[in-house]
Tab-separated table of C-alpha atoms in Angstrom:
chain	number	residue	atom	x	y	z
A	1	UNK	CA	-2.464	-25.781	15.027
A	2	UNK	CA	-2.053	-29.372	16.258
A	3	UNK	CA	-5.409	-31.047	16.887
A	4	UNK	CA	-5.512	-34.295	18.852
A	5	UNK	CA	-7.622	-36.809	16.946
A	6	UNK	CA	-8.413	-40.516	16.608
A	7	UNK	CA	-9.510	-42.152	13.343
A	8	UNK	CA	-10.978	-45.659	13.577
A	9	UNK	CA	-12.515	-47.983	11.036
A	10	UNK	CA	-11.892	-49.577	7.669
A	11	UNK	CA	-10.487	-47.467	4.820
A	12	UNK	CA	-13.320	-48.086	2.354
A	13	UNK	CA	-15.991	-46.737	4.738
A	14	UNK	CA	-17.312	-43.153	4.681
A	15	UNK	CA	-16.071	-40.871	7.454
A	16	UNK	CA	-18.262	-39.714	10.345
A	17	UNK	CA	-16.811	-36.811	12.352
A	18	UNK	CA	-17.782	-36.178	15.988
A	19	UNK	CA	-17.416	-32.747	17.608
A	20	UNK	CA	-17.577	-32.456	21.392
A	21	UNK	CA	-19.484	-30.458	23.940
A	22	UNK	CA	-17.824	-27.645	25.854
A	23	UNK	CA	-15.697	-29.123	28.641
A	24	UNK	CA	-15.528	-32.537	26.978
A	25	UNK	CA	-12.941	-34.687	25.243
A	26	UNK	CA	-13.361	-37.287	22.529
A	27	UNK	CA	-14.014	-39.939	25.201
A	28	UNK	CA	-17.580	-38.625	25.466
A	29	UNK	CA	-18.421	-40.729	22.369
A	30	UNK	CA	-16.699	-43.945	23.498
A	31	UNK	CA	-19.803	-46.098	23.963
A	32	UNK	CA	-21.171	-45.278	20.499
A	33	UNK	CA	-18.143	-46.369	18.502
A	34	UNK	CA	-18.715	-50.184	18.352
A	35	UNK	CA	-22.209	-49.664	16.919
A	36	UNK	CA	-20.936	-47.278	14.253
A	37	UNK	CA	-17.770	-48.998	13.013
A	38	UNK	CA	-19.651	-51.482	10.793
A	39	UNK	CA	-20.810	-48.450	8.783
A	40	UNK	CA	-18.203	-45.681	9.107
A	41	UNK	CA	-14.659	-44.618	9.697
A	42	UNK	CA	-15.111	-42.606	12.877
A	43	UNK	CA	-13.042	-39.455	13.332
A	44	UNK	CA	-13.042	-37.922	16.807
A	45	UNK	CA	-10.990	-34.949	17.904
A	46	UNK	CA	-10.439	-32.697	20.900
A	47	UNK	CA	-11.617	-29.158	20.279
A	48	UNK	CA	-8.961	-26.441	20.418
A	49	UNK	CA	-8.259	-25.665	24.089
A	50	UNK	CA	-9.461	-29.100	25.249
A	51	UNK	CA	-7.917	-32.521	25.900
A	52	UNK	CA	-4.804	-33.225	23.878
A	53	UNK	CA	-5.244	-30.338	21.449
A	54	UNK	CA	-3.254	-27.142	21.762
A	55	UNK	CA	-4.403	-24.158	23.776
A	56	UNK	CA	-3.931	-20.988	21.768
A	57	UNK	CA	-4.631	-17.474	23.075
A	58	UNK	CA	-8.364	-16.712	23.301
A	59	UNK	CA	-11.033	-15.699	22.903
A	60	UNK	CA	-12.009	-18.157	20.162
A	61	UNK	CA	-14.787	-17.924	17.595
A	62	UNK	CA	-16.982	-20.626	16.088
A	63	UNK	CA	-15.459	-19.660	12.720
A	64	UNK	CA	-12.024	-20.562	14.107
A	65	UNK	CA	-13.233	-23.840	15.625
A	66	UNK	CA	-15.050	-24.744	12.428
A	67	UNK	CA	-11.990	-24.043	10.320
A	68	UNK	CA	-10.078	-26.452	12.571
A	69	UNK	CA	-12.413	-29.196	11.322
A	70	UNK	CA	-11.826	-28.277	7.673
A	71	UNK	CA	-8.060	-28.144	8.237
A	72	UNK	CA	-8.139	-31.557	9.929
A	73	UNK	CA	-10.128	-33.028	7.032
A	74	UNK	CA	-7.652	-31.565	4.550
A	75	UNK	CA	-4.677	-32.949	6.463
A	76	UNK	CA	-6.252	-36.426	6.397
A	77	UNK	CA	-7.306	-36.160	2.728
A	78	UNK	CA	-10.993	-36.429	3.620
A	79	UNK	CA	-12.923	-34.747	0.820
A	80	UNK	CA	-16.410	-35.376	2.209
A	81	UNK	CA	-17.778	-36.643	5.514
A	82	UNK	CA	-20.803	-36.954	7.729
A	83	UNK	CA	-20.745	-34.714	10.804
A	84	UNK	CA	-22.279	-34.945	14.272
A	85	UNK	CA	-21.728	-32.174	16.808
A	86	UNK	CA	-23.208	-31.865	20.286
A	87	UNK	CA	-23.804	-28.518	22.028
A	88	UNK	CA	-20.725	-26.430	21.079
A	89	UNK	CA	-20.085	-29.080	18.444
A	90	UNK	CA	-23.579	-28.372	17.109
A	91	UNK	CA	-22.699	-24.697	16.697
A	92	UNK	CA	-19.600	-25.795	14.797
A	93	UNK	CA	-21.837	-28.015	12.667
A	94	UNK	CA	-24.069	-25.082	11.778
A	95	UNK	CA	-21.057	-23.038	10.685
A	96	UNK	CA	-19.760	-25.944	8.600
A	97	UNK	CA	-23.133	-26.539	6.946
A	98	UNK	CA	-23.461	-22.874	6.031
A	99	UNK	CA	-19.876	-22.206	4.932
A	100	UNK	CA	-18.669	-25.595	3.626
A	101	UNK	CA	-21.817	-27.372	2.517
A	102	UNK	CA	-19.985	-29.222	-0.282
A	103	UNK	CA	-17.769	-31.023	2.259
A	104	UNK	CA	-20.611	-32.726	4.139
A	105	UNK	CA	-23.074	-35.387	3.050
A	106	UNK	CA	-25.357	-35.005	6.075
A	107	UNK	CA	-25.099	-33.103	9.360
A	108	UNK	CA	-26.392	-33.944	12.839
A	109	UNK	CA	-26.920	-31.072	15.283
A	110	UNK	CA	-27.344	-32.529	18.751
A	111	UNK	CA	-28.447	-30.809	21.969
A	112	UNK	CA	-27.652	-27.393	20.586
A	113	UNK	CA	-29.275	-24.171	19.456
A	114	UNK	CA	-28.873	-21.433	16.891
A	115	UNK	CA	-28.041	-19.180	19.852
A	116	UNK	CA	-27.060	-20.656	23.223
A	117	UNK	CA	-27.380	-18.478	26.326
A	118	UNK	CA	-26.538	-14.776	26.530
A	119	UNK	CA	-23.581	-12.521	27.256
A	120	UNK	CA	-24.371	-12.291	30.978
A	121	UNK	CA	-24.430	-16.073	31.386
A	122	UNK	CA	-21.163	-16.706	29.563
A	123	UNK	CA	-19.265	-13.755	31.003
A	124	UNK	CA	-20.389	-14.844	34.463
A	125	UNK	CA	-19.124	-18.378	33.897
A	126	UNK	CA	-15.769	-17.110	32.612
A	127	UNK	CA	-15.391	-14.938	35.719
A	128	UNK	CA	-16.404	-17.745	38.076
A	129	UNK	CA	-13.892	-20.290	36.848
A	130	UNK	CA	-11.149	-17.656	36.686
A	131	UNK	CA	-11.677	-17.001	40.399
A	132	UNK	CA	-12.695	-20.434	41.707
A	133	UNK	CA	-11.597	-23.014	39.106
A	134	UNK	CA	-13.503	-25.750	37.274
A	135	UNK	CA	-14.453	-27.420	40.569
A	136	UNK	CA	-16.858	-24.558	41.268
A	137	UNK	CA	-19.184	-25.481	38.393
A	138	UNK	CA	-18.665	-29.231	37.944
A	139	UNK	CA	-21.559	-30.493	40.108
A	140	UNK	CA	-24.049	-28.155	38.487
A	141	UNK	CA	-22.739	-29.224	35.082
A	142	UNK	CA	-23.224	-32.940	35.824
A	143	UNK	CA	-26.794	-32.220	36.932
A	144	UNK	CA	-27.510	-30.411	33.660
A	145	UNK	CA	-25.757	-33.048	31.547
A	146	UNK	CA	-27.451	-36.161	33.012
A	147	UNK	CA	-30.876	-37.135	34.292
A	148	UNK	CA	-31.265	-38.075	37.941
A	149	UNK	CA	-31.822	-41.699	36.949
A	150	UNK	CA	-28.576	-41.862	34.999
A	151	UNK	CA	-26.610	-40.224	37.813
A	152	UNK	CA	-28.035	-42.829	40.225
A	153	UNK	CA	-27.650	-45.905	38.016
A	154	UNK	CA	-24.365	-45.086	36.245
A	155	UNK	CA	-22.169	-43.489	38.939
A	156	UNK	CA	-18.922	-44.753	37.381
A	157	UNK	CA	-19.706	-43.160	34.006
A	158	UNK	CA	-20.711	-39.917	35.699
A	159	UNK	CA	-17.490	-39.971	37.746
A	160	UNK	CA	-15.398	-40.481	34.597
A	161	UNK	CA	-17.229	-37.617	32.894
A	162	UNK	CA	-16.696	-35.431	35.953
A	163	UNK	CA	-12.963	-36.170	35.888
A	164	UNK	CA	-12.920	-35.319	32.172
A	165	UNK	CA	-14.611	-32.003	32.841
A	166	UNK	CA	-12.204	-31.138	35.660
A	167	UNK	CA	-9.267	-31.758	33.306
A	168	UNK	CA	-10.457	-28.902	31.106
A	169	UNK	CA	-7.829	-26.149	31.038
A	170	UNK	CA	-9.383	-22.916	32.307
A	171	UNK	CA	-7.851	-20.871	29.469
A	172	UNK	CA	-9.135	-23.204	26.760
A	173	UNK	CA	-12.554	-23.604	28.360
A	174	UNK	CA	-12.956	-19.831	28.776
A	175	UNK	CA	-11.884	-19.171	25.197
A	176	UNK	CA	-14.554	-21.613	23.984
A	177	UNK	CA	-17.152	-19.996	26.266
A	178	UNK	CA	-16.483	-16.773	24.369
A	179	UNK	CA	-16.969	-18.574	21.051
A	180	UNK	CA	-20.368	-19.874	22.179
A	181	UNK	CA	-21.305	-16.471	23.613
A	182	UNK	CA	-20.673	-14.711	20.309
A	183	UNK	CA	-22.208	-17.323	17.991
A	184	UNK	CA	-25.670	-16.575	16.582
A	185	UNK	CA	-27.024	-18.451	13.562
A	186	UNK	CA	-30.678	-17.462	13.972
A	187	UNK	CA	-30.599	-15.266	10.881
A	188	UNK	CA	-28.591	-17.601	8.628
A	189	UNK	CA	-30.075	-21.087	9.050
A	190	UNK	CA	-31.785	-20.791	5.668
A	191	UNK	CA	-28.285	-21.021	4.141
A	192	UNK	CA	-27.717	-24.482	5.678
A	193	UNK	CA	-28.764	-26.597	2.722
A	194	UNK	CA	-27.149	-29.870	3.862
A	195	UNK	CA	-29.693	-32.500	4.942
A	196	UNK	CA	-29.800	-32.190	8.727
A	197	UNK	CA	-30.987	-34.137	11.755
A	198	UNK	CA	-31.609	-32.246	14.985
A	199	UNK	CA	-31.420	-34.311	18.204
A	200	UNK	CA	-32.404	-33.132	21.658
A	201	UNK	CA	-33.277	-34.533	25.066
A	202	UNK	CA	-36.748	-34.084	26.468
A	203	UNK	CA	-35.201	-33.008	29.805
A	204	UNK	CA	-32.319	-30.954	28.372
A	205	UNK	CA	-32.183	-27.756	30.459
A	206	UNK	CA	-29.356	-26.234	28.400
A	207	UNK	CA	-30.734	-26.434	24.865
A	208	UNK	CA	-34.373	-27.333	25.184
A	209	UNK	CA	-37.008	-28.699	22.828
A	210	UNK	CA	-38.070	-25.211	21.760
A	211	UNK	CA	-34.552	-24.460	20.538
A	212	UNK	CA	-34.398	-27.794	18.713
A	213	UNK	CA	-37.724	-27.092	17.021
A	214	UNK	CA	-36.435	-23.672	15.955
A	215	UNK	CA	-33.510	-25.381	14.215
A	216	UNK	CA	-35.797	-27.946	12.581
A	217	UNK	CA	-38.227	-25.289	11.394
A	218	UNK	CA	-35.611	-22.902	9.993
A	219	UNK	CA	-33.150	-25.283	8.329
A	220	UNK	CA	-34.524	-26.040	4.834
A	221	UNK	CA	-34.082	-29.830	4.944
A	222	UNK	CA	-34.192	-30.881	8.597
A	223	UNK	CA	-35.901	-33.404	10.836
A	224	UNK	CA	-36.073	-33.770	14.611
A	225	UNK	CA	-35.497	-36.674	17.025
A	226	UNK	CA	-36.265	-36.335	20.749
A	227	UNK	CA	-34.651	-38.721	23.250
A	228	UNK	CA	-35.461	-39.255	26.949
A	229	UNK	CA	-32.282	-37.601	28.198
A	230	UNK	CA	-30.692	-34.372	29.312
A	231	UNK	CA	-27.833	-32.504	27.646
A	232	UNK	CA	-25.333	-35.315	26.984
A	233	UNK	CA	-27.889	-37.555	25.303
A	234	UNK	CA	-25.184	-39.529	23.474
A	235	UNK	CA	-23.632	-40.595	26.790
A	236	UNK	CA	-26.940	-41.339	28.505
A	237	UNK	CA	-28.322	-43.460	25.656
A	238	UNK	CA	-25.372	-44.561	23.487
A	239	UNK	CA	-26.975	-47.538	21.721
A	240	UNK	CA	-30.222	-45.704	21.046
A	241	UNK	CA	-28.344	-42.579	19.981
A	242	UNK	CA	-26.167	-44.609	17.614
A	243	UNK	CA	-29.261	-46.197	16.091
A	244	UNK	CA	-30.790	-42.764	15.494
A	245	UNK	CA	-27.592	-41.746	13.703
A	246	UNK	CA	-27.514	-44.912	11.587
A	247	UNK	CA	-31.179	-44.578	10.619
A	248	UNK	CA	-30.603	-40.995	9.470
A	249	UNK	CA	-27.195	-41.359	7.832
A	250	UNK	CA	-27.625	-44.824	6.276
A	251	UNK	CA	-31.330	-45.714	6.237
A	252	UNK	CA	-33.910	-47.305	8.493
A	253	UNK	CA	-34.463	-50.605	6.710
A	254	UNK	CA	-32.280	-53.691	7.065
A	255	UNK	CA	-31.870	-53.613	3.284
A	256	UNK	CA	-30.563	-50.021	3.316
A	257	UNK	CA	-28.110	-50.840	6.081
A	258	UNK	CA	-27.037	-54.029	4.347
A	259	UNK	CA	-26.504	-52.298	1.023
A	260	UNK	CA	-24.415	-49.601	2.713
A	261	UNK	CA	-22.144	-52.178	4.384
A	262	UNK	CA	-22.034	-54.361	1.275
A	263	UNK	CA	-20.708	-51.414	-0.731
A	264	UNK	CA	-18.090	-50.500	1.888
A	265	UNK	CA	-16.795	-54.086	2.001
A	266	UNK	CA	-17.071	-55.252	-1.612
A	267	UNK	CA	-16.785	-51.884	-3.364
A	268	UNK	CA	-19.237	-50.004	-5.558
A	269	UNK	CA	-18.044	-51.614	-8.797
A	270	UNK	CA	-18.721	-55.142	-7.551
A	271	UNK	CA	-22.136	-54.266	-6.076
A	272	UNK	CA	-23.208	-52.281	-9.149
A	273	UNK	CA	-22.264	-55.228	-11.363
A	274	UNK	CA	-24.259	-57.610	-9.178
A	275	UNK	CA	-27.258	-55.281	-9.176
A	276	UNK	CA	-27.131	-54.947	-12.956
A	277	UNK	CA	-27.320	-58.724	-13.238
A	278	UNK	CA	-30.457	-59.075	-11.119
A	279	UNK	CA	-33.216	-60.973	-12.918
A	280	UNK	CA	-36.631	-62.188	-11.930
A	281	UNK	CA	-35.003	-65.555	-11.252
A	282	UNK	CA	-32.258	-64.367	-8.836
A	283	UNK	CA	-33.851	-61.206	-7.375
A	284	UNK	CA	-35.045	-62.930	-4.202
A	285	UNK	CA	-31.577	-64.366	-3.592
A	286	UNK	CA	-29.922	-60.952	-4.029
A	287	UNK	CA	-32.437	-59.447	-1.601
A	288	UNK	CA	-31.669	-62.261	0.842
A	289	UNK	CA	-27.896	-61.652	0.620
A	290	UNK	CA	-28.228	-57.927	1.256
A	291	UNK	CA	-30.668	-58.313	4.128
A	292	UNK	CA	-29.272	-61.348	5.917
A	293	UNK	CA	-25.541	-61.416	5.241
A	294	UNK	CA	-24.834	-57.685	5.067
A	295	UNK	CA	-27.736	-56.145	6.982
A	296	UNK	CA	-27.892	-58.539	9.927
A	297	UNK	CA	-24.474	-60.206	10.306
A	298	UNK	CA	-21.853	-57.769	8.989
A	299	UNK	CA	-23.538	-54.926	10.915
A	300	UNK	CA	-23.159	-56.635	14.295
A	301	UNK	CA	-20.820	-54.694	16.623
A	302	UNK	CA	-19.176	-57.738	18.263
A	303	UNK	CA	-16.387	-58.142	15.679
A	304	UNK	CA	-14.562	-55.585	13.576
A	305	UNK	CA	-14.913	-55.791	9.803
A	306	UNK	CA	-11.178	-56.482	9.712
A	307	UNK	CA	-11.603	-59.592	11.856
A	308	UNK	CA	-14.727	-60.685	9.997
A	309	UNK	CA	-12.676	-60.644	6.803
A	310	UNK	CA	-9.977	-62.855	8.320
A	311	UNK	CA	-12.554	-65.353	9.577
A	312	UNK	CA	-14.376	-65.380	6.243
A	313	UNK	CA	-11.175	-66.053	4.308
A	314	UNK	CA	-10.308	-68.978	6.576
A	315	UNK	CA	-13.748	-70.544	6.152
A	316	UNK	CA	-13.719	-70.142	2.384
A	317	UNK	CA	-10.328	-71.860	2.187
A	318	UNK	CA	-11.780	-74.798	4.094
A	319	UNK	CA	-14.813	-74.885	1.788
A	320	UNK	CA	-12.630	-74.580	-1.343
A	321	UNK	CA	-14.790	-71.822	-2.835
A	322	UNK	CA	-12.305	-70.055	-5.119
A	323	UNK	CA	-14.581	-67.392	-6.596
A	324	UNK	CA	-15.957	-66.390	-3.192
A	325	UNK	CA	-12.465	-66.534	-1.677
A	326	UNK	CA	-11.098	-64.158	-4.296
A	327	UNK	CA	-14.053	-61.816	-3.831
A	328	UNK	CA	-13.317	-61.724	-0.117
A	329	UNK	CA	-9.601	-61.176	-0.663
A	330	UNK	CA	-10.630	-57.942	-2.399
A	331	UNK	CA	-13.066	-57.256	0.428
A	332	UNK	CA	-10.370	-57.881	3.017
A	333	UNK	CA	-8.121	-55.311	1.362
A	334	UNK	CA	-11.028	-52.836	1.495
A	335	UNK	CA	-11.320	-53.628	5.196
A	336	UNK	CA	-7.690	-52.777	5.847
A	337	UNK	CA	-6.328	-56.321	5.920
A	338	UNK	CA	-2.737	-56.471	4.711
A	339	UNK	CA	-1.225	-58.972	2.275
A	340	UNK	CA	0.940	-60.214	5.153
A	341	UNK	CA	-2.167	-60.977	7.225
A	342	UNK	CA	-3.791	-62.807	4.306
A	343	UNK	CA	-0.617	-64.889	4.000
A	344	UNK	CA	-0.790	-65.810	7.695
A	345	UNK	CA	-4.424	-66.887	7.365
A	346	UNK	CA	-3.461	-69.198	4.512
A	347	UNK	CA	-0.467	-70.549	6.461
A	348	UNK	CA	-2.769	-71.282	9.402
A	349	UNK	CA	-5.199	-73.016	7.050
A	350	UNK	CA	-2.392	-75.299	5.871
A	351	UNK	CA	-2.372	-76.830	9.353
A	352	UNK	CA	-6.096	-77.312	9.753
A	353	UNK	CA	-7.474	-77.511	6.183
A	354	UNK	CA	-4.578	-79.315	4.530
A	355	UNK	CA	-1.739	-78.443	2.162
A	356	UNK	CA	-3.787	-78.749	-1.063
A	357	UNK	CA	-6.349	-76.222	0.226
A	358	UNK	CA	-3.612	-73.806	1.282
A	359	UNK	CA	-1.764	-74.230	-2.021
A	360	UNK	CA	-4.934	-73.419	-3.944
A	361	UNK	CA	-5.558	-70.422	-1.685
A	362	UNK	CA	-2.057	-69.028	-2.288
A	363	UNK	CA	-2.587	-69.219	-6.055
A	364	UNK	CA	-6.052	-67.632	-5.835
A	365	UNK	CA	-4.920	-64.852	-3.494
A	366	UNK	CA	-1.861	-64.105	-5.628
A	367	UNK	CA	-4.083	-63.523	-8.664
A	368	UNK	CA	-5.910	-60.778	-6.742
A	369	UNK	CA	-2.885	-59.271	-4.986
A	370	UNK	CA	-1.008	-59.012	-8.288
A	371	UNK	CA	-3.822	-56.834	-9.631
A	372	UNK	CA	-3.333	-54.276	-6.853
A	373	UNK	CA	-1.530	-51.038	-7.740
């Protein structure tokens, strides 16, 4: 079944998958992406029956929606990933963690519960939109999704979210309502052995703090983060939400974050070799590199890793640092830079750094490119 998806980021980075709330499309995560791309390849998709994905006959089940994630991973040759699901996406995350624990490094369950609502609530919603359309529930939904302060201060974002919700096909939305209605993981959370972070909003009226604490207390290896938000906490507080994700998935210290990015850019083999060569004499310098270069500069969201590689290559040509240049040619390839782009950087450097520098760079780059399979 065709699933509409978007995969962003550099090829050597681990994959982080986002799964949406009911009535949402992948755009709900837009503001988070710049903060996360220094660390991950980000895979977003529209749930079956939503956005650009196909609408198949309902009702759906969480098993079906979870299998869509596994099928998408298989089609993209993603063996393992991190996963973050909000609300309905959190139910999908529970199913994945229980049934496919070997495919996920860590799981984030956001603004969700082991059981959300009851049959009366979901059957009533299905009947209401069948008779009156999505317009009949959109205002109430925006009130439950966002705090009053956010609705007042961010009217354009709320309007865009409202438009997104109104685009939801009634058939697809109703089929997903049935999946949420029938999902109940209260008796099986002890089987979710993947390390898990539970996130909720302190004003979330849909899946409240009590439900989040139930998840934290019944999943064997889980922790809880509470944000000052309602149901769509990732949209209300994107930078803070992204930082919570990074702290859990990567590590809280600048060193942990730097080491993660250093490995994604330079590769495990290079970093392991450097670490094995640490001595009392150079240990402080290695710590400095990981903290300052990789933990503070390469993690900044203002430039993509792809563009940082291009800039770094140009500067190293000007400085005539062959060993560092060759290291960053390898890094550039890890960051998705093509040989053709490396050539253009060197051609540009011929104008501004001089022909001898460019000539040396072509020889140095060729040595690395010729080693590639």
